[in-house]
PDB file of C-alpha atoms in Angstrom:
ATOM      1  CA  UNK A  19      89.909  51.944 116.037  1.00 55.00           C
ATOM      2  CA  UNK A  20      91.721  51.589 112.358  1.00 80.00           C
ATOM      3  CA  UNK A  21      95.263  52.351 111.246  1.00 82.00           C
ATOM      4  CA  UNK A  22      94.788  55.540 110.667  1.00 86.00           C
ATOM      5  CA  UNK A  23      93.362  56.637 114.152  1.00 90.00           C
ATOM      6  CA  UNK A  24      96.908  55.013 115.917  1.00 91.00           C
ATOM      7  CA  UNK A  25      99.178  56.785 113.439  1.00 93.00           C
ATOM      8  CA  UNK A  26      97.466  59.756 114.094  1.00 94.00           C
ATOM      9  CA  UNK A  27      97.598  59.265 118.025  1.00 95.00           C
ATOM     10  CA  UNK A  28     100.780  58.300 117.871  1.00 95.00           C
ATOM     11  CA  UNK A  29     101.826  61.558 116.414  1.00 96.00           C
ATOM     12  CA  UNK A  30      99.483  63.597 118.532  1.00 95.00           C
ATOM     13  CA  UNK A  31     101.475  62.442 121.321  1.00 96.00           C
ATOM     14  CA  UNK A  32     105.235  62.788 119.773  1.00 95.00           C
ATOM     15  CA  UNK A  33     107.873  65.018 121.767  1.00 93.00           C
ATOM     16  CA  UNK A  34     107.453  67.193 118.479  1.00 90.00           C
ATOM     17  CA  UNK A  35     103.589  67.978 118.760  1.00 95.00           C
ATOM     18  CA  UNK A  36     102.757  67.811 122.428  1.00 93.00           C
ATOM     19  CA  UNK A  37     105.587  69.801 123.459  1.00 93.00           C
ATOM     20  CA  UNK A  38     104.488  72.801 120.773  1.00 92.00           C
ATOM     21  CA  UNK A  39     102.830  75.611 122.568  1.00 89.00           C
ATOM     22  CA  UNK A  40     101.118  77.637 119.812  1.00 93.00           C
ATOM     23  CA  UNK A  41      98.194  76.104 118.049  1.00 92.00           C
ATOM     24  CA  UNK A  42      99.389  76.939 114.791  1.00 92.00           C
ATOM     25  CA  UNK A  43     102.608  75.370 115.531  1.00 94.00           C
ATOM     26  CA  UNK A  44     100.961  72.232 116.786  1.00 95.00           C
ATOM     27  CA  UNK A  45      98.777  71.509 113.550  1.00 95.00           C
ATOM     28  CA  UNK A  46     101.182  72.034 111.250  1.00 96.00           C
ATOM     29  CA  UNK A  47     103.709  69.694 113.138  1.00 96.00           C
ATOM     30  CA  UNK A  48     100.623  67.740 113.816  1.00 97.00           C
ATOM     31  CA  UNK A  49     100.249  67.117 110.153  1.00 97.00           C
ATOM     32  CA  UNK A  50     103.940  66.488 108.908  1.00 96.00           C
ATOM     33  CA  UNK A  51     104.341  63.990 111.532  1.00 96.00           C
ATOM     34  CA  UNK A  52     101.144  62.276 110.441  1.00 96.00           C
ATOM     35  CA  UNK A  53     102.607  61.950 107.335  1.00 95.00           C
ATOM     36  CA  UNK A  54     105.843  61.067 108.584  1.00 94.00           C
ATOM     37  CA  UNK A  55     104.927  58.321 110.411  1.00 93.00           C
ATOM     38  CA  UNK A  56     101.832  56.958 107.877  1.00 92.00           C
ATOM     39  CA  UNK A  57     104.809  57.005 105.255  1.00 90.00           C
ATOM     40  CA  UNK A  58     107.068  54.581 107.802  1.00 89.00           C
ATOM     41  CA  UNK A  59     103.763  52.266 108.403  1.00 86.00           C
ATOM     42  CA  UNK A  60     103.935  51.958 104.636  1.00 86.00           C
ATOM     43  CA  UNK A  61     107.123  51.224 104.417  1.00 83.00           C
ATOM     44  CA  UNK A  62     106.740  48.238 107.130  1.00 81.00           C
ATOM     45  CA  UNK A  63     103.568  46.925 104.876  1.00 75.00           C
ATOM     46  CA  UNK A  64     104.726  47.499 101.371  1.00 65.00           C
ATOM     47  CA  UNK A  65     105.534  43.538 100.827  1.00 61.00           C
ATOM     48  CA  UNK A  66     101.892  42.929 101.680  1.00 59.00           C
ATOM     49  CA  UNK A  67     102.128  42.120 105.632  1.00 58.00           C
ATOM     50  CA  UNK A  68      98.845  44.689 105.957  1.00 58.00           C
ATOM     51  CA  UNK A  69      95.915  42.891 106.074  1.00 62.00           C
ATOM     52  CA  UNK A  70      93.224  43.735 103.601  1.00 63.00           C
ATOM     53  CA  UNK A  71      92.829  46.664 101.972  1.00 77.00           C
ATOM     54  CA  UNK A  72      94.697  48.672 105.019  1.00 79.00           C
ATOM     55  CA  UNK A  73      98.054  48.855 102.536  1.00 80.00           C
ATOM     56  CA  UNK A  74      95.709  50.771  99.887  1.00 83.00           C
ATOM     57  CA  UNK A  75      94.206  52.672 102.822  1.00 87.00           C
ATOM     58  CA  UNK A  76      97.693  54.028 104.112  1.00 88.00           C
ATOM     59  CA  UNK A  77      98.591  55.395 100.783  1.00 89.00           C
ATOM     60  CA  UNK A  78      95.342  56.992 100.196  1.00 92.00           C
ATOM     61  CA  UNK A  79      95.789  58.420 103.103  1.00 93.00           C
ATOM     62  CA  UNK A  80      99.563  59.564 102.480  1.00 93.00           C
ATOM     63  CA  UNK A  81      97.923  60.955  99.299  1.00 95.00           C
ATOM     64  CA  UNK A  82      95.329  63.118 100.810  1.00 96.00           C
ATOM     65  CA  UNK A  83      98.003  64.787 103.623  1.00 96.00           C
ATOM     66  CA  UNK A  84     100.153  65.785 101.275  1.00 96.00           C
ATOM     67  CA  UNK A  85      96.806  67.453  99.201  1.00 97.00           C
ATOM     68  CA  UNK A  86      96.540  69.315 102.578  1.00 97.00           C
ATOM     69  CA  UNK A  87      99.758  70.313 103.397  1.00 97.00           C
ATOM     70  CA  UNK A  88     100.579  71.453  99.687  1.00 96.00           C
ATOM     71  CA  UNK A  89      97.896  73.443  99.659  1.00 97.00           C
ATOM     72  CA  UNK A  90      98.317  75.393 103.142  1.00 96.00           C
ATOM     73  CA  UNK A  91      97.997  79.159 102.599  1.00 95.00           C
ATOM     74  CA  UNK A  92      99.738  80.813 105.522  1.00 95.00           C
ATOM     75  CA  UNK A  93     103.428  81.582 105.324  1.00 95.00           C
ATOM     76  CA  UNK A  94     104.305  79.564 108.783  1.00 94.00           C
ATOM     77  CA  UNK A  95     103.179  76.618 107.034  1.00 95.00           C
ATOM     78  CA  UNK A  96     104.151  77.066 103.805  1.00 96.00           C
ATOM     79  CA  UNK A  97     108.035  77.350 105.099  1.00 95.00           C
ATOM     80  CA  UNK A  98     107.320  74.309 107.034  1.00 95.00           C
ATOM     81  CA  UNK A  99     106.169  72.281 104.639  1.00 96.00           C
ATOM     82  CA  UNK A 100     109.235  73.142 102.460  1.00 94.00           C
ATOM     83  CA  UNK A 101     111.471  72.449 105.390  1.00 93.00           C
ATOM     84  CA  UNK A 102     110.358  69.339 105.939  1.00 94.00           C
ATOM     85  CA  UNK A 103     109.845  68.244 102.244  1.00 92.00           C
ATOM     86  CA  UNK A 104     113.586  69.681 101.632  1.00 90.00           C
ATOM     87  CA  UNK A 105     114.688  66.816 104.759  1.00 86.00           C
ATOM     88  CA  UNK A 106     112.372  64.102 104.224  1.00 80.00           C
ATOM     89  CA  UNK A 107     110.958  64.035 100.851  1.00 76.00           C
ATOM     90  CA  UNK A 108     112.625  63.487  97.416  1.00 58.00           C
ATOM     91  CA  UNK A 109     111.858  65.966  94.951  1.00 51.00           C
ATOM     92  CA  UNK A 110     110.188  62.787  92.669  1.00 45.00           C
ATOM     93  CA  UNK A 111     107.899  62.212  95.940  1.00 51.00           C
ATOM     94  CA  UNK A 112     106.534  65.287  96.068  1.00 50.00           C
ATOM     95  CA  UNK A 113     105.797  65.810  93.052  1.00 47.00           C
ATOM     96  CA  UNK A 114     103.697  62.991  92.706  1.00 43.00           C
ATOM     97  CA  UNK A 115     100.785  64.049  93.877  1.00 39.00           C
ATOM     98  CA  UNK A 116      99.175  59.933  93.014  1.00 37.00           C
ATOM     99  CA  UNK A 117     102.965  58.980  94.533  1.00 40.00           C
ATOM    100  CA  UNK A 118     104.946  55.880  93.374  1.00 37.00           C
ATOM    101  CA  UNK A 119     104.843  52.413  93.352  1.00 37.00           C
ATOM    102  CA  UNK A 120     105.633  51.550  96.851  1.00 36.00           C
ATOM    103  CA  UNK A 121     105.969  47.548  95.745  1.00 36.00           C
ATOM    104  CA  UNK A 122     108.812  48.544  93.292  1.00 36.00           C
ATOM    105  CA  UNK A 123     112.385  49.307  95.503  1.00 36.00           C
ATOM    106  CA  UNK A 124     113.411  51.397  93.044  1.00 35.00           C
ATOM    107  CA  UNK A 125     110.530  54.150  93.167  1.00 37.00           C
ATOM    108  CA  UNK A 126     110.847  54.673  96.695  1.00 39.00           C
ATOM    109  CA  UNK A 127     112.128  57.825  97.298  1.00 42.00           C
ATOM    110  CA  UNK A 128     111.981  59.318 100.503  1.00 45.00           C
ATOM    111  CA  UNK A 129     114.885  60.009 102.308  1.00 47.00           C
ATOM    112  CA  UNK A 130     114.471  58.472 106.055  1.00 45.00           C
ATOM    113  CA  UNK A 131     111.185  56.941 107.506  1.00 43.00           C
ATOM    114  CA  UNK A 132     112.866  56.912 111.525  1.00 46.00           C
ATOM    115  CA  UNK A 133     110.093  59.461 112.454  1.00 48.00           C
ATOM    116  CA  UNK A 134     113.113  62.134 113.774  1.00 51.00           C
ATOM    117  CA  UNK A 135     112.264  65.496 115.185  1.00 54.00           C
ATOM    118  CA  UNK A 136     110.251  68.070 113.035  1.00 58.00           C
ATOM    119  CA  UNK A 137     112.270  71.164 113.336  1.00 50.00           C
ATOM    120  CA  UNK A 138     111.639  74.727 113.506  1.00 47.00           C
TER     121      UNK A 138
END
């Protein structure tokens, strides 16, 4: 099992995604909080306590989630993803779309990495 599998578990199982009872709900939450949570194991790792290539890994993978959810068609997710950008995300994070240099203090931008609720 990699990184990637316990973040993803781990937000599979989150008050905010297993207590969702629509399936469209669900994934979208499902998603944010992946992201959510991949950008706080970043955070822990970003002064090289991942080993190998896993630091390069997590930020690929941040990279590609937010490819997904910025390109979501449907409305429901659409105002999600702007609700949670507008809480958690910097407007020099999302835009970004090959993000910042997480080794450099002064490029991080997001606002909170405590994974908190998702909200409506």
């Amino acid at each position: 099992m990699n990184e990637f599998d316990l973040i993803y578990r781990r937000a599979g199982v989150s008050s905010d995604v297993s207590n969702t009872k629509s399936s469209e709900e669900k994934n979208i939450k499902l998603l944010l909080k992946t992201i959510q949570i991949t950008q706080k194991c970043i955070d822990s790792n970003k002064y090289g306590h991942a080993q190998g290539n896993a630091f390069e890994q997590l930020l690929d993978i941040r990279k590609r989630l937010w490819d997904i959810a910025n390109n979501l068609t449907d409305n429901y997710s659409k105002i999600s993803v702007e609700k949670f950008k507008k809480f958690y995300v910097s407007d020099k994070e999302e835009n970004a779309s090959t993000m910042i240099d997480p080794h450099n203090s002064s490029t991080v931008t997001h606002r909170t990495t405590v994974p908190v609720p998702i909200a409506d």
